[in-house]
């Protein structure tokens, strides 16, 4: 789940060295862990819900829809408050209180999940996850700039990097912990056993999650080492941008409502023709939602370029294209992982049951950890030779840790040993990219396209490795996109960052769209698993746009007299 680079491109100023508040920082990084843990855990929760509630692939992806749409709504509400009130709500409360309130709100979401599980309602679970993610939206808006203020601004990037590393650790163990809570670690669990499982296990899981949220909130509230972090600065006006986003939100609701309501339909009760009609119906509305985001942002930027008064940060083309890049990046990162469990269920990809697929899902999310740990090397003041050496050693160590964690959890990891080949390719890509945002994004995007195409054209281990390597490709994209998107924004940097945060919405649209494409293709194929297999062309298209953004944004920035500066951070969503 993501960390944010709100102020990383501020100019360095000659200020006295400020000692790092390690006590507050140690408390803060706990919330970074929660984001990764819960978001990645959804990858295991999705196949469980799919079989327990007899959902199709699209319906199961509504979990991601509810979770990531909440980020958009939360960020939009915070931006609207600042636009109308002239003051940032997070700044008014202070970073400390904002994080406490966010954690308590997430705890309410965990309570809602427990109530929904008792009522045995999938819709209620979606509401609970939505509330949890709303709390995350508030936490993430406050936590990243808070980390920067906890010491010398010159070393702020290293503190954010630490948060990113902890976040990635959460994404690594999240699927394993959730799988242990739901399935255990002994014999493989069949689909029939999943349907027979008591939902009490889910209740216990979310009781523990809710208790952890409350414990973290208490730790923050009562810690004297954590400063209030109140900011008195006024926000930049951008009323036209706000109205544009509100209109876009209204149109998205129009697109989402019929799609969401269709989840109640049981595919088992439909004829083949009715299934085909249902797939076409859902796909049209989802494509409509995608068009609303893409066309809405492009039209807003064109209007802003004609008359930039009232548009704020949206007058910058690098930001608008970057918003689409964040939308696509979060979407592809989530889609590849969330659909992986369904892919592995088919015979051409191992025929694995939900519990058996857990180490693969963990390796996918762990691949992001591998990349972020490797990328973190560039954030420290080290000699060139030391950096090169660490960029070789760190990914290999991280890969070994991932295998060890899964092995200790009782999973067979023999099939994952040769995945080290993909890790070595990533190490070479890091070396060639030389920590330049545009070059890094272009290289990893092209690798992503290549991996997805290879995956869709092959089966077995080769295809599985190709899809897993999507995590390696995504690992370093967030900071690259963010740095390029807010470059040259000046006083609009914070506002531009808020707009970028809203685009986490991509995690709520692209995964269901891939799920819908999978269902549509399967309905028109006689080959078992063909639908979910070929649906990975959607991630390929996403990586292709990211490559386009990396290519075009360098030219846009060059026209503004901005060079491809070195990356400022390596944390990520």
XYZ file of C-alpha atoms in Angstrom, residues 30 68 111 253 302 332 387 529:
8
model
C 4.501 1.194 12.442
C -8.485 1.777 -3.414
C -15.205 -3.336 13.522
C -20.345 7.265 -9.524
C -6.155 21.758 -21.996
C -1.118 -2.469 -12.591
C 26.701 1.673 -4.158
C -7.921 -20.624 -17.732
